[in-house]
Coordinates of C-alpha atoms and ligand atoms in Angstrom, one line a residue:
M1 CA 120.7 69.2 38.6
S2 CA 121.2 72.4 40.1
K3 CA 122.9 72.8 43.6
Y4 CA 122.4 75.6 45.5
V5 CA 124.4 77.7 47.9
F6 CA 122.8 79.9 50.6
V7 CA 124.9 83.2 51.8
V8 CA 123.5 84.3 55.1
G9 CA 125.3 87.4 57.3
G10 CA 126.0 86.8 61.2
V11 CA 126.4 89.8 63.7
M12 CA 126.0 92.8 61.4
S13 CA 125.5 94.0 58.4
G14 CA 128.1 95.4 56.4
V15 CA 130.7 93.5 56.2
G16 CA 131.3 92.0 52.8
K17 CA 128.4 89.3 52.3
G18 CA 127.7 90.6 48.1
I19 CA 131.8 90.3 47.8
A20 CA 131.6 86.6 49.3
V21 CA 128.9 85.4 47.2
A22 CA 130.5 86.7 44.1
S23 CA 133.5 85.5 45.2
I24 CA 132.8 82.2 45.9
G25 CA 131.3 82.4 42.4
R26 CA 134.1 82.9 40.7
I27 CA 136.4 80.1 42.5
L28 CA 133.2 77.5 41.6
Q29 CA 133.4 79.0 37.9
A30 CA 137.1 78.0 37.6
K31 CA 136.9 74.5 38.6
G32 CA 134.5 74.3 35.7
Y33 CA 130.8 75.1 36.9
S34 CA 128.4 77.0 35.4
V35 CA 127.5 79.8 38.4
T36 CA 124.4 81.9 39.0
A37 CA 123.5 83.9 42.1
I38 CA 120.5 85.5 43.7
K39 CA 120.4 88.7 46.1
I40 CA 117.2 88.7 48.2
D41 CA 116.3 91.6 49.7
P42 CA 114.5 91.5 52.3
Y43 CA 112.5 95.1 52.0
I44 CA 108.4 95.6 50.7
N45 CA 110.3 97.9 47.8
V46 CA 109.2 96.0 44.5
D47 CA 112.6 97.0 43.4
A48 CA 115.6 99.7 44.7
G49 CA 114.5 101.9 42.0
T50 CA 112.2 104.2 44.2
M51 CA 115.3 104.4 47.1
N52 CA 117.2 107.4 46.7
P53 CA 120.8 105.8 46.3
T54 CA 121.6 107.3 50.0
E55 CA 119.5 105.0 51.7
H56 CA 121.1 102.3 49.8
G57 CA 123.7 102.6 47.5
E58 CA 123.6 102.5 43.7
V59 CA 120.7 101.3 41.6
F60 CA 122.4 98.2 39.6
V61 CA 120.2 98.3 36.3
T62 CA 119.8 94.7 34.5
E63 CA 120.3 94.0 30.6
D64 CA 116.4 93.3 31.3
G65 CA 115.6 96.7 32.6
D66 CA 115.5 95.7 36.0
E67 CA 116.4 98.2 39.2
T68 CA 118.4 96.1 41.5
D69 CA 120.6 96.1 44.6
Q70 CA 124.3 97.3 43.5
D71 CA 125.0 93.2 44.6
L72 CA 123.8 92.6 41.4
G73 CA 126.7 94.8 40.0
N74 CA 129.5 92.3 42.3
Y75 CA 127.9 89.4 40.8
E76 CA 128.2 90.2 37.2
R77 CA 131.9 91.8 37.6
F78 CA 133.0 88.7 39.6
L79 CA 131.4 86.2 37.5
G80 CA 131.6 87.9 33.9
T81 CA 128.4 87.3 33.1
N82 CA 124.9 89.3 32.8
I83 CA 122.5 88.6 35.7
Y84 CA 118.6 88.9 34.6
S85 CA 115.3 90.4 37.3
I86 CA 115.1 86.3 37.9
N87 CA 117.9 86.5 39.9
Y88 CA 116.4 89.5 42.3
M89 CA 113.6 89.3 44.9
T90 CA 112.4 91.6 47.6
T91 CA 109.3 90.8 49.9
G92 CA 107.1 93.2 48.2
R93 CA 107.9 91.6 45.0
V94 CA 107.4 87.2 46.5
Y95 CA 103.8 88.9 48.2
Q96 CA 102.9 90.9 44.6
S97 CA 103.2 87.5 42.6
V98 CA 101.3 85.8 45.6
I99 CA 98.3 88.3 45.8
E100 CA 98.1 88.7 42.1
R101 CA 97.9 84.6 41.8
E102 CA 95.1 84.4 44.9
R103 CA 92.8 87.2 42.6
N104 CA 93.7 84.9 39.3
L105 CA 92.2 81.8 42.0
E106 CA 95.4 80.0 40.7
Y107 CA 95.4 78.6 44.3
G108 CA 91.8 77.2 43.6
G109 CA 89.8 77.9 46.3
K110 CA 92.6 77.4 49.0
C111 CA 93.0 79.9 52.1
V112 CA 96.2 81.2 50.9
E113 CA 99.1 81.6 54.0
V114 CA 101.8 83.3 54.4
V115 CA 103.4 79.7 55.0
P116 CA 104.1 78.1 53.2
H117 CA 102.5 79.6 50.6
I118 CA 105.2 82.6 50.2
P119 CA 108.8 80.1 51.2
E120 CA 106.9 78.7 47.8
E121 CA 106.9 81.1 46.1
I122 CA 110.5 81.8 47.3
I123 CA 111.8 78.7 46.2
D124 CA 109.9 79.0 43.1
R125 CA 111.6 81.9 42.1
I126 CA 115.3 80.3 43.1
T127 CA 114.6 77.5 41.5
K128 CA 113.7 79.3 38.4
A129 CA 116.9 81.5 38.0
G130 CA 119.1 78.8 38.3
K131 CA 117.0 77.0 35.3
K132 CA 117.9 80.0 33.3
A133 CA 121.0 80.7 33.9
D134 CA 121.5 76.9 33.2
A135 CA 123.6 76.8 36.6
D136 CA 125.0 73.9 37.9
I137 CA 125.5 76.2 41.1
T138 CA 122.9 78.6 42.3
I139 CA 123.9 80.8 45.4
V140 CA 121.8 82.5 47.0
E141 CA 122.2 86.0 49.0
V142 CA 119.8 86.4 52.1
G143 CA 120.0 90.1 52.6
G144 CA 120.0 91.4 55.9
T145 CA 121.2 89.4 59.3
V146 CA 120.2 86.4 61.1
G147 CA 117.9 86.8 63.9
E148 CA 116.2 90.2 61.7
Y149 CA 112.3 89.8 61.4
Q150 CA 112.2 90.9 58.1
N151 CA 114.3 87.5 56.6
M152 CA 112.5 85.1 58.6
L153 CA 110.6 83.8 55.6
F154 CA 113.4 83.4 53.0
L155 CA 115.2 81.5 55.8
E156 CA 112.5 79.1 56.2
A157 CA 112.3 78.8 52.8
A158 CA 115.7 78.0 52.3
R159 CA 115.2 75.3 55.1
M160 CA 112.7 73.5 53.2
M161 CA 115.2 73.4 50.3
K162 CA 117.2 71.6 52.2
M163 CA 114.9 69.6 53.8
N164 CA 113.6 68.5 50.1
N165 CA 116.9 67.6 49.4
I166 CA 120.1 67.4 51.6
S167 CA 122.6 67.3 49.4
D168 CA 121.5 70.1 46.9
V169 CA 121.9 72.5 49.6
V170 CA 124.9 74.3 51.5
F171 CA 124.9 76.7 53.6
V172 CA 127.5 79.5 54.6
L173 CA 127.1 82.3 57.4
V174 CA 129.0 85.1 56.8
S175 CA 130.1 86.3 60.2
F176 CA 132.3 89.8 61.9
L177 CA 134.8 88.9 64.8
P178 CA 135.3 92.3 66.5
I179 CA 138.7 92.7 68.1
P180 CA 138.0 95.6 70.6
S181 CA 141.2 97.6 71.5
K182 CA 140.6 97.8 75.1
I183 CA 141.0 93.9 74.9
G184 CA 143.3 93.5 71.8
E185 CA 141.8 89.9 70.8
M186 CA 139.9 88.2 68.3
K187 CA 136.3 87.5 69.8
T188 CA 134.2 84.5 68.8
K189 CA 131.3 85.3 70.9
P190 CA 128.9 87.2 68.6
T191 CA 129.6 84.3 65.9
Q192 CA 129.0 81.6 67.8
Y193 CA 125.4 83.3 69.0
A194 CA 125.0 83.9 64.9
I195 CA 125.6 80.3 65.0
R196 CA 123.1 79.5 67.1
T197 CA 120.4 82.3 66.2
L198 CA 120.7 80.3 62.5
N199 CA 119.9 77.2 64.4
S200 CA 116.8 78.2 65.7
A201 CA 115.5 78.9 62.1
G202 CA 116.3 75.4 61.7
I203 CA 119.3 75.7 60.1
Q204 CA 122.9 74.5 60.6
P205 CA 125.6 76.6 58.8
D206 CA 128.2 74.4 57.1
F207 CA 130.8 76.9 56.4
V208 CA 131.9 80.2 58.5
I209 CA 132.9 82.9 56.7
C210 CA 135.1 84.4 59.5
R211 CA 135.9 88.2 58.4
A212 CA 137.6 90.7 60.5
E213 CA 140.5 93.3 60.5
Q214 CA 142.5 90.4 60.9
P215 CA 143.0 86.5 60.1
I216 CA 141.3 84.1 62.2
D217 CA 143.8 82.2 63.7
D218 CA 143.5 77.9 64.5
V219 CA 142.7 78.4 68.4
R220 CA 139.5 80.6 67.1
K221 CA 139.0 78.6 64.5
K222 CA 138.9 75.2 67.0
K223 CA 136.5 77.1 68.9
I224 CA 133.9 78.6 66.9
A225 CA 134.0 74.9 65.3
L226 CA 133.3 72.9 69.1
N227 CA 130.8 76.0 69.5
G228 CA 128.9 75.7 66.2
N229 CA 129.0 71.8 65.3
M230 CA 131.3 72.5 62.6
F231 CA 134.7 71.2 61.0
K232 CA 137.5 73.3 62.0
D233 CA 138.5 73.3 58.3
H234 CA 135.3 74.7 57.5
I235 CA 135.3 78.2 59.1
I236 CA 137.1 79.8 56.6
S237 CA 139.6 83.4 57.6
A238 CA 138.5 86.2 55.4
P239 CA 140.8 89.1 57.1
D240 CA 140.2 92.7 55.7
I241 CA 142.3 93.3 52.2
E242 CA 143.3 96.6 50.0
Y243 CA 141.2 95.0 46.8
V244 CA 138.2 93.2 46.7
Y245 CA 139.4 91.3 43.7
E246 CA 142.0 89.4 46.0
V247 CA 139.2 88.1 47.7
P248 CA 138.6 84.7 45.6
L249 CA 142.3 84.0 46.0
N250 CA 142.3 84.5 49.9
F251 CA 138.9 82.0 49.9
E252 CA 141.0 79.6 47.5
K253 CA 143.9 79.8 49.8
E254 CA 141.0 78.3 52.5
N255 CA 140.3 75.7 50.1
L256 CA 137.1 76.5 49.9
G257 CA 136.4 75.8 46.6
D258 CA 137.2 72.5 46.3
L259 CA 135.5 71.7 50.0
I260 CA 131.9 73.1 48.7
L261 CA 131.9 70.6 45.7
K262 CA 132.6 68.1 48.4
K263 CA 130.0 68.6 50.2
F264 CA 127.7 68.5 46.9
G265 CA 130.0 65.1 45.7
W266 CA 131.6 66.8 43.5
S267 CA 135.3 67.7 42.8
E268 CA 136.5 70.0 40.0
K269 CA 136.7 69.0 36.8
Y270 CA 139.1 68.3 34.4
N271 CA 139.2 70.6 32.0
A272 CA 138.4 73.7 34.4
P273 CA 139.9 76.9 33.5
G274 CA 141.0 77.9 37.1
L275 CA 141.8 81.4 38.5
K276 CA 145.0 82.1 36.1
N277 CA 143.4 85.3 35.0
W278 CA 141.7 86.7 37.9
E279 CA 145.7 86.4 39.6
Q280 CA 147.5 88.2 36.7
L281 CA 145.0 90.8 37.6
V282 CA 145.0 90.9 40.9
S283 CA 149.1 91.3 40.4
R284 CA 148.2 94.3 38.1
I285 CA 146.2 95.9 40.8
K286 CA 149.1 95.6 42.8
N287 CA 152.0 96.8 40.0
A288 CA 150.2 100.3 39.4
T289 CA 152.0 102.2 41.1
E290 CA 152.0 105.5 38.9
E291 CA 148.9 107.7 40.1
I292 CA 146.3 109.1 38.4
K293 CA 143.7 111.6 39.6
I294 CA 140.1 111.3 38.9
G295 CA 137.4 113.5 40.2
I296 CA 133.8 112.3 40.3
V297 CA 131.3 115.3 40.8
G298 CA 128.1 113.9 42.5
K299 CA 125.4 114.5 45.1
Y300 CA 124.6 111.4 46.6
F301 CA 128.1 111.6 49.2
H302 CA 126.7 112.1 52.8
T303 CA 124.4 110.3 55.2
G304 CA 124.9 112.3 58.4
D305 CA 128.6 112.7 59.6
Y306 CA 129.5 109.4 56.8
V307 CA 131.1 109.6 53.0
L308 CA 129.3 107.2 51.3
T309 CA 130.7 106.2 48.0
D310 CA 128.2 103.1 47.4
S311 CA 125.9 105.5 45.5
Y312 CA 128.1 105.3 42.4
I313 CA 130.0 102.0 43.0
S314 CA 129.1 100.6 39.2
V315 CA 131.0 104.3 38.0
I316 CA 133.9 103.8 40.5
E317 CA 135.0 100.5 39.6
A318 CA 134.8 101.1 35.9
V319 CA 137.2 103.6 36.3
K320 CA 139.5 102.0 38.5
H321 CA 138.8 98.7 36.0
A322 CA 140.3 101.0 33.2
C323 CA 143.0 102.7 35.0
W324 CA 144.5 99.1 36.4
K325 CA 144.3 98.4 32.2
H326 CA 146.8 101.3 31.6
G327 CA 148.8 100.3 34.7
R328 CA 147.7 103.3 37.1
K329 CA 147.1 103.5 40.4
P330 CA 143.7 105.1 40.6
K331 CA 143.1 107.9 43.2
I332 CA 139.6 109.0 43.2
D333 CA 138.3 111.9 44.7
W334 CA 134.8 112.6 46.0
L335 CA 134.1 116.1 44.1
D336 CA 130.2 117.6 45.8
S337 CA 128.5 119.9 43.2
G338 CA 127.3 122.1 46.0
D339 CA 130.9 123.4 46.3
F340 CA 130.8 124.4 42.9
E341 CA 127.7 126.4 42.8
Q342 CA 128.2 128.5 46.1
D343 CA 131.7 129.5 45.5
E344 CA 133.2 129.4 42.0
S345 CA 137.1 129.7 42.7
N346 CA 136.6 126.5 43.9
L347 CA 136.6 125.2 40.3
E348 CA 140.1 126.6 39.9
S349 CA 140.7 122.6 42.0
L350 CA 139.9 120.9 39.0
R351 CA 142.9 121.6 37.2
Q352 CA 144.6 118.8 39.1
Y353 CA 142.2 116.1 37.5
H354 CA 143.6 113.9 34.5
A355 CA 140.1 113.0 33.7
V356 CA 136.4 114.4 35.5
I357 CA 133.5 112.6 35.3
V358 CA 129.6 113.6 35.9
P359 CA 127.6 110.6 37.1
G360 CA 124.0 110.0 36.9
G361 CA 121.6 111.9 39.3
F362 CA 118.1 113.0 39.8
G363 CA 116.0 116.4 40.0
S364 CA 117.4 119.9 40.6
R365 CA 119.7 120.3 43.5
G366 CA 123.2 120.6 42.6
I367 CA 123.0 120.9 39.0
E368 CA 124.1 124.3 38.4
G369 CA 127.5 123.3 40.7
K370 CA 128.1 120.2 37.9
I371 CA 127.2 122.6 35.2
N372 CA 129.8 125.0 35.8
A373 CA 132.2 122.1 36.5
I374 CA 131.9 120.6 33.1
K375 CA 132.3 124.8 31.9
F376 CA 135.3 124.5 33.5
V377 CA 136.7 121.0 32.0
R378 CA 135.4 122.2 28.5
E379 CA 137.4 125.0 28.7
N380 CA 140.3 123.9 30.1
K381 CA 140.4 120.8 28.2
I382 CA 140.0 118.2 30.9
P383 CA 139.1 114.5 29.9
Y384 CA 135.3 114.4 30.5
L385 CA 132.8 111.6 30.5
G386 CA 129.3 112.9 31.2
L387 CA 127.1 109.7 31.9
C388 CA 123.1 110.2 32.0
Y389 CA 122.8 113.5 34.1
G390 CA 126.0 114.0 33.5
M391 CA 125.5 113.6 29.2
Q392 CA 122.1 116.1 29.5
L393 CA 124.0 118.4 31.8
A394 CA 126.8 118.8 29.5
T395 CA 124.1 119.7 26.6
I396 CA 122.6 122.2 28.7
E397 CA 126.3 123.7 29.4
F398 CA 126.9 123.7 25.8
A399 CA 123.3 125.4 25.0
R400 CA 124.2 128.2 27.5
N401 CA 127.3 129.2 26.5
V402 CA 128.4 128.1 23.2
L403 CA 125.0 128.8 21.7
G404 CA 124.2 131.9 23.8
I405 CA 121.1 130.2 25.5
H406 CA 121.6 131.7 28.8
D407 CA 118.1 130.0 30.3
A408 CA 118.9 126.4 28.4
T409 CA 117.7 124.4 30.9
S410 CA 116.1 120.6 30.9
T411 CA 111.9 120.2 31.8
E412 CA 113.4 118.8 35.0
I413 CA 114.8 121.3 36.8
N414 CA 112.3 124.0 35.0
D415 CA 109.3 122.7 32.9
Q416 CA 108.2 126.5 32.1
S417 CA 111.5 127.4 30.3
P418 CA 111.3 128.2 26.5
N419 CA 114.6 126.4 26.1
Q420 CA 114.3 123.3 27.4
V421 CA 117.2 121.4 25.5
I422 CA 116.7 118.3 27.4
H423 CA 113.1 117.4 27.3
L424 CA 111.0 114.9 29.0
M425 CA 110.1 111.8 26.6
A426 CA 107.2 111.6 24.9
D427 CA 106.2 108.0 26.2
Q428 CA 106.9 109.6 29.4
V429 CA 104.5 112.3 29.9
K430 CA 101.2 109.7 31.2
N431 CA 103.6 108.5 33.7
I432 CA 104.5 111.7 35.5
E433 CA 100.5 113.0 35.2
E434 CA 99.9 109.6 37.2
S435 CA 102.3 109.7 39.2
N436 CA 103.3 106.5 38.0
Y437 CA 106.8 106.4 38.9
G438 CA 107.8 102.4 40.0
S439 CA 109.6 101.3 37.2
T440 CA 108.2 103.5 35.1
M441 CA 112.1 104.8 33.5
R442 CA 113.3 103.8 30.1
L443 CA 115.1 100.8 31.5
G444 CA 117.5 98.3 30.5
A445 CA 119.7 97.7 26.9
Y446 CA 119.1 99.2 23.7
P447 CA 120.9 99.6 20.7
C448 CA 123.0 102.6 19.6
V449 CA 124.7 103.0 16.4
L450 CA 127.5 105.2 16.5
D451 CA 128.8 107.7 13.7
E452 CA 132.4 106.7 12.6
R453 CA 133.7 110.1 13.3
S454 CA 134.1 109.7 17.0
K455 CA 135.8 109.1 19.7
S456 CA 133.1 106.8 20.9
Y457 CA 133.8 104.9 17.4
I458 CA 137.4 103.9 17.7
A459 CA 136.6 103.2 21.4
Y460 CA 134.1 100.7 20.7
K461 CA 136.0 99.0 17.6
E462 CA 132.4 98.7 16.6
K463 CA 129.4 100.5 15.0
N464 CA 126.4 98.7 16.3
I465 CA 126.7 98.6 20.7
S466 CA 123.6 98.3 22.8
E467 CA 124.1 99.8 26.4
R468 CA 121.7 100.0 29.5
H469 CA 119.5 103.0 30.4
R470 CA 117.8 104.6 33.3
H471 CA 116.4 108.0 32.4
R472 CA 112.6 109.9 31.4
Y473 CA 114.2 113.0 29.9
E474 CA 116.1 113.4 26.5
F475 CA 117.7 116.0 24.3
N476 CA 115.2 117.5 22.6
N477 CA 115.8 117.2 18.6
D478 CA 114.5 121.3 18.2
F479 CA 117.9 122.0 19.1
R480 CA 119.7 119.4 17.5
Q481 CA 120.9 120.9 14.0
K482 CA 122.0 124.1 16.1
M483 CA 124.4 122.6 18.5
E484 CA 126.2 120.4 15.4
Q485 CA 125.9 123.7 13.6
A486 CA 128.2 125.4 16.6
G487 CA 130.5 122.1 17.1
M488 CA 128.7 119.4 18.6
L489 CA 128.7 115.6 17.3
I490 CA 125.9 113.7 18.0
A491 CA 128.0 110.9 18.1
G492 CA 125.7 108.1 18.8
V493 CA 121.8 107.5 18.3
S494 CA 118.9 105.2 18.4
P495 CA 118.4 102.7 15.1
D496 CA 115.5 104.7 14.4
N497 CA 117.6 108.2 14.5
R498 CA 115.2 109.4 17.1
L499 CA 117.1 109.8 20.2
V500 CA 120.4 111.2 20.7
E501 CA 122.6 108.8 22.8
I502 CA 125.6 109.9 22.9
I503 CA 127.3 113.7 22.0
E504 CA 130.7 114.7 22.1
L505 CA 133.1 117.2 21.3
P506 CA 135.6 116.7 18.2
E507 CA 137.4 120.0 19.5
H508 CA 138.2 118.5 23.1
P509 CA 141.0 116.1 23.5
F510 CA 138.2 114.2 25.3
F511 CA 134.3 115.4 26.0
V512 CA 132.1 112.5 25.9
G513 CA 128.4 112.4 26.9
V514 CA 126.3 109.8 27.0
Q515 CA 123.3 108.8 27.9
F516 CA 123.3 105.4 29.0
H517 CA 125.0 103.7 32.1
P518 CA 128.2 102.2 30.5
E519 CA 129.3 101.7 33.9
F520 CA 126.8 98.7 34.6
K521 CA 128.6 96.7 31.5
S522 CA 132.7 97.5 33.2
R523 CA 134.0 94.2 33.8
P524 CA 137.4 93.7 35.8
L525 CA 139.4 91.6 33.5
E526 CA 138.4 93.9 30.2
G527 CA 138.0 97.2 31.2
H528 CA 134.7 98.7 29.2
P529 CA 135.8 100.8 26.1
L530 CA 134.7 104.4 26.8
F531 CA 136.4 104.7 30.5
N532 CA 139.0 102.7 29.2
A533 CA 139.4 105.9 26.9
L534 CA 138.6 108.3 28.9
I535 CA 141.5 107.0 31.2
E536 CA 143.8 106.8 27.7
A537 CA 143.2 110.7 27.1
G538 CA 143.6 111.0 30.7
V539 CA 147.3 109.5 30.9
A540 CA 147.8 111.3 27.2
S541 CA 147.0 114.8 29.3
M542 CA 149.7 114.2 32.3
K543 CA 152.8 114.7 30.2
P544 CA 152.0 117.8 28.6
R545 CA 151.0 119.2 32.4
L546 CA 154.3 117.7 33.9
I547 CA 156.2 120.1 31.9
D548 CA 153.9 122.7 32.7
Ligands
LIG601 N1 117.4 112.5 35.3 C1 117.6 112.7 34.6 C2 116.5 111.5 33.7 O1 115.7 110.9 34.4 C3 118.9 111.9 34.0 C4 118.9 109.9 34.9 C5 120.3 109.8 35.5 O2 120.9 110.1 35.3 N2 119.9 107.9 35.6 O3 116.5 111.3 32.4

């Protein structure tokens, strides 16, 4: 019998609801229960795949090829398990299946209505996801903030689930408590209103997680408890912290895990694994003091006057995991590829980095800057990891500057060029012709066979690997032989040898480009083989440069 924890947001967005969900999951796992987590995004988009990263952050790709919200990445990283497509839903997706069913006469001639049919579909999806994961506890994150129109039907579904089985459902409100600088005091009123708003949707929160700059004190806990009709020890302090991976430990200090279990009539299992490995991780993070500098050359950084790093969150987390594994403190700089386009003297600044990454991307804006940066790191022997577009652009750079094919390009950039070293995958031609863009890329996990002479093989320590993909274009095999003759190693291919999945330059200390996205599979406790190898090469490159 699965239990459910619904997590909803109050007062404002962006206060770390996803991390709260992931952390609750982690502490319940530590108490011996199997956990899965579901993300609900209230927008109409059927998935996150068609959105620009500056709109919505990174598109996280699941093993089974869904293009989802970045929070699923947090769940995977904290829970250490794969989260599948079924654990992600949007308003668009819910309506789409209800409409499809109606068209298939599955409602037996009934009038299909927003209530109850939409919440019923939502409940159906939630319970199926819990079953698929064989979870004792399914945590459901309702996107958005209470009081907004968009997530009402999801709250209605949650209310109905609670009504049907009161002891199986717990509600957690993640709220924000401002400390206005002129007043200098933590204010609880917005949170009190958020609780009331939730009450008006028929829901009484069991816990409030109090996100704030500072820990919440006893006086204010009492105030929220009294006004919100709750127990004081169910008001959980959640102050800002430096590392998100500390959150489960902080929740445990507030006893949140046991309190949730108690609501279900459960308690910690006798053979529970505990949080020992997580505590070790956090102390490893805090003890890593010697810096290593990583440059990430991208273009999805700016939104208005603000710099947004959410677009590459899995890449950033993967880099951090690998740095911590090597006892180094990551110092990550976001480098706008545009800067390497207008003024090539800016490239000199790349010398300060121990490793450089060009992550995934789309379209032609900013690519010449990325290619210039890749040329610089190749020639100056700076460790390089190219992810998807970063691999394709490394191929183009090699073709242009090593093979001398000056107009080498990708079909994505120039479909008229005679030298498209990266071209559209054969099965994508029809999609492009028909403007059929939604969820039609090569998506999800595919196998790859490694060349035993490669650095990738040394990193993975195995010949057959599987990684997640998200692309339409690929390495053009017409150029394969020429590239190999000029010193490129085709280090990984699809099992039928048709698709080039990894390129390497054996002459370089570390120059690896991968057609897939290894960042999606990096976990904090172990790190990912390729990122670990990149950072190892970065650490090795520190010494000679110190002598310099
Ligand atoms: N734009 C490239 C393609 O579609 C690369 C995609 C990516 O980096 N995820 O193939």
